[in-house]
Short mmCIF file of C-alpha atoms in Angstrom, two decimals:
data_model
loop_
_atom_site.label_atom_id
_atom_site.label_comp_id
_atom_site.label_asym_id
_atom_site.label_seq_id
_atom_site.Cartn_x
_atom_site.Cartn_y
_atom_site.Cartn_z
CA MET A 1 55.08 -42.95 -43.20
CA ALA A 2 52.95 -41.24 -44.35
CA ASN A 3 50.27 -41.41 -41.06
CA CYS A 4 53.00 -39.36 -39.01
CA SER A 5 52.88 -36.70 -41.65
CA TRP A 6 49.54 -36.55 -41.43
CA ILE A 7 48.96 -37.07 -37.74
CA GLY A 8 51.54 -33.73 -38.25
CA GLN A 9 50.30 -31.72 -40.12
CA ALA A 10 46.47 -32.66 -37.81
CA VAL A 11 48.56 -31.52 -34.32
CA SER A 12 49.83 -28.23 -36.53
CA TRP A 13 46.26 -27.30 -37.43
CA ILE A 14 44.58 -27.43 -33.54
CA LEU A 15 47.62 -25.93 -31.84
CA ILE A 16 47.44 -23.15 -34.19
CA ILE A 17 43.38 -23.09 -34.13
CA VAL A 18 43.99 -23.62 -30.02
CA GLY A 19 46.16 -21.22 -29.65
CA TRP A 20 44.63 -18.43 -32.25
CA VAL A 21 41.39 -19.12 -30.08
CA ILE A 22 42.76 -17.99 -26.50
CA VAL A 23 44.31 -15.12 -27.95
CA ASP A 24 41.36 -14.52 -28.83
CA SER A 25 39.82 -15.02 -26.34
CA GLN A 26 42.64 -12.72 -24.59
CA ASN A 27 41.79 -10.16 -26.45
CA ASN A 28 37.86 -10.09 -26.21
CA LYS A 29 38.88 -10.10 -22.12
CA ARG A 30 40.94 -7.06 -22.59
CA GLU A 31 38.17 -4.85 -24.92
CA THR A 32 35.67 -6.33 -21.96
CA ARG A 33 37.48 -4.32 -19.89
CA LYS A 34 37.78 -1.83 -21.51
CA GLU A 35 33.74 -1.27 -21.88
CA VAL A 36 33.58 -1.60 -18.56
CA ARG A 37 36.32 1.01 -17.28
CA ALA A 38 35.15 3.68 -19.59
CA SER A 39 31.26 2.75 -18.57
CA LEU A 40 32.00 2.27 -15.39
CA LEU A 41 33.50 6.20 -15.75
CA ASP A 42 30.56 7.14 -17.60
CA LEU A 43 28.77 6.67 -14.40
CA TYR A 44 31.02 8.44 -12.10
CA LYS A 45 30.67 11.44 -13.72
CA HIS A 46 26.76 11.15 -14.09
CA LEU A 47 27.19 10.35 -10.03
CA ASP A 48 28.82 14.25 -9.32
CA ALA A 49 26.17 15.66 -10.94
CA ILE A 50 23.78 13.64 -8.81
CA GLU A 51 25.24 15.41 -6.51
CA ASP A 52 26.29 19.03 -7.67
CA ALA A 53 22.31 19.53 -8.76
CA ALA A 54 21.67 18.19 -5.09
CA PHE A 55 23.74 20.17 -3.79
CA LEU A 56 22.06 23.20 -5.78
CA TYR A 57 19.43 22.19 -4.59
CA HIS A 58 19.38 21.79 -1.05
CA SER A 59 21.43 25.16 -0.33
CA THR A 60 18.91 27.02 -3.20
CA THR A 61 15.51 27.44 -3.76
CA GLY A 62 13.96 23.54 -3.81
CA ASP A 63 12.43 24.51 -6.72
CA ALA A 64 10.49 21.54 -8.18
CA SER A 65 11.57 20.50 -11.49
CA GLU A 66 14.78 20.61 -10.09
CA ALA A 67 14.79 17.74 -7.93
CA ARG A 68 12.40 15.77 -10.88
CA LYS A 69 16.02 15.75 -12.75
CA ILE A 70 17.76 14.17 -9.82
CA THR A 71 14.49 11.92 -9.35
CA ARG A 72 14.91 10.53 -13.16
CA ASP A 73 18.80 11.02 -12.53
CA ILE A 74 18.70 8.29 -9.50
CA GLN A 75 16.46 6.24 -11.70
CA GLN A 76 18.96 5.56 -14.62
CA ILE A 77 22.44 4.72 -12.17
CA ALA A 78 20.86 1.09 -12.01
CA PRO A 79 20.38 0.73 -15.61
CA ARG A 80 23.53 1.67 -16.11
CA ILE A 81 24.96 -0.14 -13.58
CA VAL A 82 23.64 -3.50 -14.93
CA MET A 83 24.77 -1.99 -19.26
CA ALA A 84 27.91 -1.51 -17.05
CA ARG A 85 28.84 -5.30 -15.08
CA ARG A 86 28.46 -7.01 -18.29
CA GLY A 87 30.32 -9.88 -18.59
CA ARG A 88 31.95 -11.18 -14.58
CA MET A 89 31.07 -8.52 -13.19
CA ARG A 90 28.38 -8.74 -10.45
CA VAL A 91 27.94 -6.10 -7.91
CA ASN A 92 25.53 -5.88 -5.24
CA TYR A 93 24.71 -2.09 -5.39
CA ALA A 94 21.35 -2.77 -4.28
CA GLN A 95 22.09 -1.25 -0.84
CA PRO A 96 25.11 1.10 -1.16
CA LEU A 97 22.64 2.86 -3.88
CA ALA A 98 19.39 3.18 -2.38
CA ALA A 99 21.97 4.35 0.66
CA PHE A 100 22.74 6.80 -2.09
CA ARG A 101 18.73 8.54 -3.24
CA LYS A 102 17.72 8.26 1.04
CA ALA A 103 21.12 10.63 1.44
CA VAL A 104 19.38 13.14 -1.19
CA THR A 105 15.79 12.44 -1.30
CA TYR A 106 14.74 11.35 2.63
CA GLU A 107 14.99 14.95 3.94
CA ASN A 108 13.75 18.28 2.39
CA PHE A 109 13.34 17.32 -1.22
CA ASP A 110 9.95 17.81 -2.90
CA SER A 111 8.75 18.53 0.57
CA ILE A 112 6.33 21.97 1.74
CA GLY A 113 8.81 21.79 4.49
CA PHE A 114 11.39 22.86 2.17
CA VAL A 115 14.10 25.09 3.87
CA SER A 116 17.76 25.98 2.23
CA LYS A 117 20.94 24.26 3.90
CA LYS A 118 24.11 25.87 4.53
CA PRO A 119 27.02 24.88 2.72
CA HIS A 120 28.67 22.68 4.89
CA ASP A 121 25.30 21.17 6.19
CA GLN A 122 26.11 17.76 8.07
CA MET A 123 23.74 16.71 4.44
CA PHE A 124 26.31 17.27 1.59
CA GLU A 125 28.45 15.23 3.67
CA SER A 126 26.22 12.63 4.21
CA ILE A 127 25.97 12.92 0.12
CA GLU A 128 28.88 12.88 -0.80
CA ALA A 129 29.42 9.82 1.49
CA CYS A 130 27.09 7.61 0.30
CA LYS A 131 28.63 8.62 -3.63
CA LYS A 132 31.74 7.50 -2.78
CA ASN A 133 30.79 4.18 -1.52
CA LEU A 134 28.29 2.90 -4.16
CA ILE A 135 31.58 4.03 -6.21
CA ALA A 136 33.28 2.06 -3.25
CA THR A 137 31.06 -0.39 -4.15
CA LEU A 138 31.04 -0.86 -8.25
CA GLU A 139 35.48 -0.08 -8.14
CA SER A 140 35.71 -3.89 -5.63
CA ALA A 141 33.66 -5.37 -7.94
CA PHE A 142 35.42 -4.54 -11.18
CA ASN A 143 38.49 -5.29 -9.80
CA SER A 144 37.06 -8.63 -8.38
CA ALA A 145 36.31 -9.29 -12.31
CA TYR A 146 39.05 -7.89 -14.18
CA PRO A 147 42.22 -8.68 -11.59
CA MET B 1 -15.64 -9.04 2.92
CA ASN B 2 -15.18 -11.54 -0.13
CA ALA B 3 -11.03 -10.32 -0.53
CA THR B 4 -9.35 -11.42 -4.37
CA ALA B 5 -6.37 -13.65 -3.69
CA LEU B 6 -4.29 -11.18 -5.95
CA ARG B 7 -4.11 -7.45 -6.57
CA LYS B 8 -2.05 -5.47 -8.72
CA ILE B 9 -0.86 -2.10 -8.52
CA ASN B 10 0.68 -0.63 -11.52
CA ILE B 11 1.68 2.68 -9.66
CA ALA B 12 2.89 4.13 -12.98
CA GLU B 13 -0.15 3.64 -14.75
CA ASP B 14 -2.81 2.95 -11.65
CA PHE B 15 -1.56 6.86 -9.75
CA THR B 16 0.47 8.45 -11.39
CA ARG B 17 4.38 8.21 -13.45
CA PHE B 18 5.20 11.46 -10.81
CA PRO B 19 5.03 10.22 -7.63
CA ALA B 20 7.05 13.25 -5.21
CA GLY B 21 6.54 14.15 -1.89
CA ARG B 22 5.44 12.39 1.22
CA PHE B 23 2.34 14.28 1.82
CA ARG B 24 -1.18 15.21 0.65
CA SER B 25 0.73 19.15 1.70
CA ASP B 26 3.06 18.51 -0.70
CA GLY B 27 1.65 17.73 -4.08
CA PRO B 28 -0.53 15.53 -5.49
CA PHE B 29 0.53 12.98 -6.42
CA SER B 30 2.33 11.65 -2.32
CA GLY B 31 3.32 8.42 -0.98
CA GLN B 32 0.71 9.05 1.84
CA ARG B 33 -1.85 10.15 -1.07
CA PHE B 34 -0.89 6.83 -2.82
CA ARG B 35 -0.87 4.25 0.81
CA GLU B 36 -4.13 5.45 1.29
CA GLU B 37 -5.70 6.18 -1.91
CA CYS B 38 -4.82 2.59 -3.62
CA LEU B 39 -2.08 0.49 -1.20
CA GLN B 40 -4.16 0.85 1.99
CA PRO B 41 -7.79 -0.12 0.06
CA ALA B 42 -5.37 -2.70 -2.30
CA LEU B 43 -4.72 -4.93 0.99
CA GLU B 44 -8.65 -4.42 2.75
CA ASP B 45 -9.95 -5.81 -0.64
CA SER B 46 -6.91 -8.80 -1.37
CA GLU B 47 -4.55 -10.76 0.89
CA VAL B 48 -1.65 -10.23 -1.55
CA ILE B 49 -1.04 -7.43 -3.86
CA GLU B 50 2.43 -6.92 -5.61
CA VAL B 51 2.87 -3.51 -6.84
CA GLU B 52 4.94 -3.35 -9.53
CA LEU B 53 7.22 0.02 -9.79
CA ASP B 54 8.64 0.43 -12.94
CA GLY B 55 7.67 2.92 -15.50
CA ALA B 56 7.92 5.94 -12.89
CA ALA B 57 9.66 8.80 -13.48
CA GLY B 58 11.98 7.65 -10.54
CA PHE B 59 11.05 8.20 -7.16
CA GLY B 60 12.27 10.44 -4.29
CA SER B 61 12.70 8.10 -0.71
CA SER B 62 9.59 9.87 1.97
CA PHE B 63 7.35 9.64 -1.26
CA LEU B 64 8.92 5.56 -0.55
CA ASP B 65 9.26 6.03 2.59
CA GLU B 66 5.16 7.29 4.15
CA ALA B 67 3.34 4.77 0.59
CA PHE B 68 4.85 1.57 2.26
CA GLY B 69 6.89 2.57 5.67
CA GLY B 70 3.03 4.77 6.51
CA LEU B 71 1.40 1.04 5.63
CA VAL B 72 3.89 -0.63 9.28
CA ARG B 73 4.33 2.43 10.65
CA GLY B 74 -0.20 3.14 10.23
CA ASN B 75 -0.46 -0.57 11.65
CA ILE B 76 -2.35 -1.04 8.40
CA LEU B 77 0.05 -4.27 8.08
CA LYS B 78 1.75 -5.48 10.22
CA SER B 79 5.93 -6.46 9.48
CA THR B 80 5.49 -9.83 9.37
CA GLU B 81 3.37 -9.72 7.20
CA VAL B 82 4.72 -8.19 4.17
CA SER B 83 6.82 -11.22 2.45
CA LYS B 84 3.21 -12.73 2.87
CA ARG B 85 1.52 -10.45 1.24
CA MET B 86 3.21 -7.83 -0.29
CA LYS B 87 5.12 -8.78 -4.19
CA LEU B 88 7.39 -5.19 -5.40
CA HIS B 89 8.32 -5.89 -9.08
CA ALA B 90 11.33 -3.34 -9.82
CA SER B 91 14.32 -3.70 -12.02
CA ASP B 92 16.01 -1.22 -9.68
CA GLU B 93 17.02 -3.60 -7.19
CA SER B 94 17.32 -0.53 -4.29
CA LEU B 95 14.22 0.49 -4.35
CA ILE B 96 13.01 -3.18 -3.39
CA THR B 97 15.30 -3.00 -0.75
CA GLU B 98 15.07 0.29 0.27
CA ILE B 99 11.23 0.04 1.03
CA LEU B 100 12.19 -3.75 3.17
CA SER B 101 14.04 -0.88 5.41
CA TYR B 102 11.03 0.86 5.87
CA MET B 103 8.64 -1.82 6.42
CA LYS B 104 10.72 -3.04 9.14
#
């Protein structure tokens, strides 16, 4: 009889501990999901700011200091993605980020041949499309990791 | 010519932390200048070159295309030789992806 009582207590403790581990794990996943989501939203604001800066740069005077700022801001995208994807999120950002960088800085950038673009220029549509594609890639990765 | 086996180039330390522009006429730290003064001589002297991209304050695509793509367009390096003779290092994978696209 005493043996059965000991086993019963052990089973109860095991169930309590297992239950705690499961709940704790689920809580951690929820918190990680929230953190990743917050990081991504912050990154999207950063991308919007780059797009706005690119529009200003290409449609006005092509100021060298603005070009430097844009280049530096684009450089910060990859580290932000790496930080945001902590946990289970896997994302192949290389190609869409390369396309975004190219849309902003391949033509008419850091160039003595700079020409001020009209607001409806195809370049701005391309920048917007590449930004949206990068965001879509990140969102797809997020939804796969945190269904 | 006694070619060394490996030559390392750190863009930020050996050229500039602020690469900008495609041609020499665009500024003092252009892709053209980097190619002509750093990459080409290194490829002439070494079998393999390693290029470190970290440390610079970002790259414009025009710089990357002229510096690296210009090697292939100028027949300094064949596109089939790129993987054997050039090693690129960057914590930002998109830089490597972009550079290799210019060297096809």
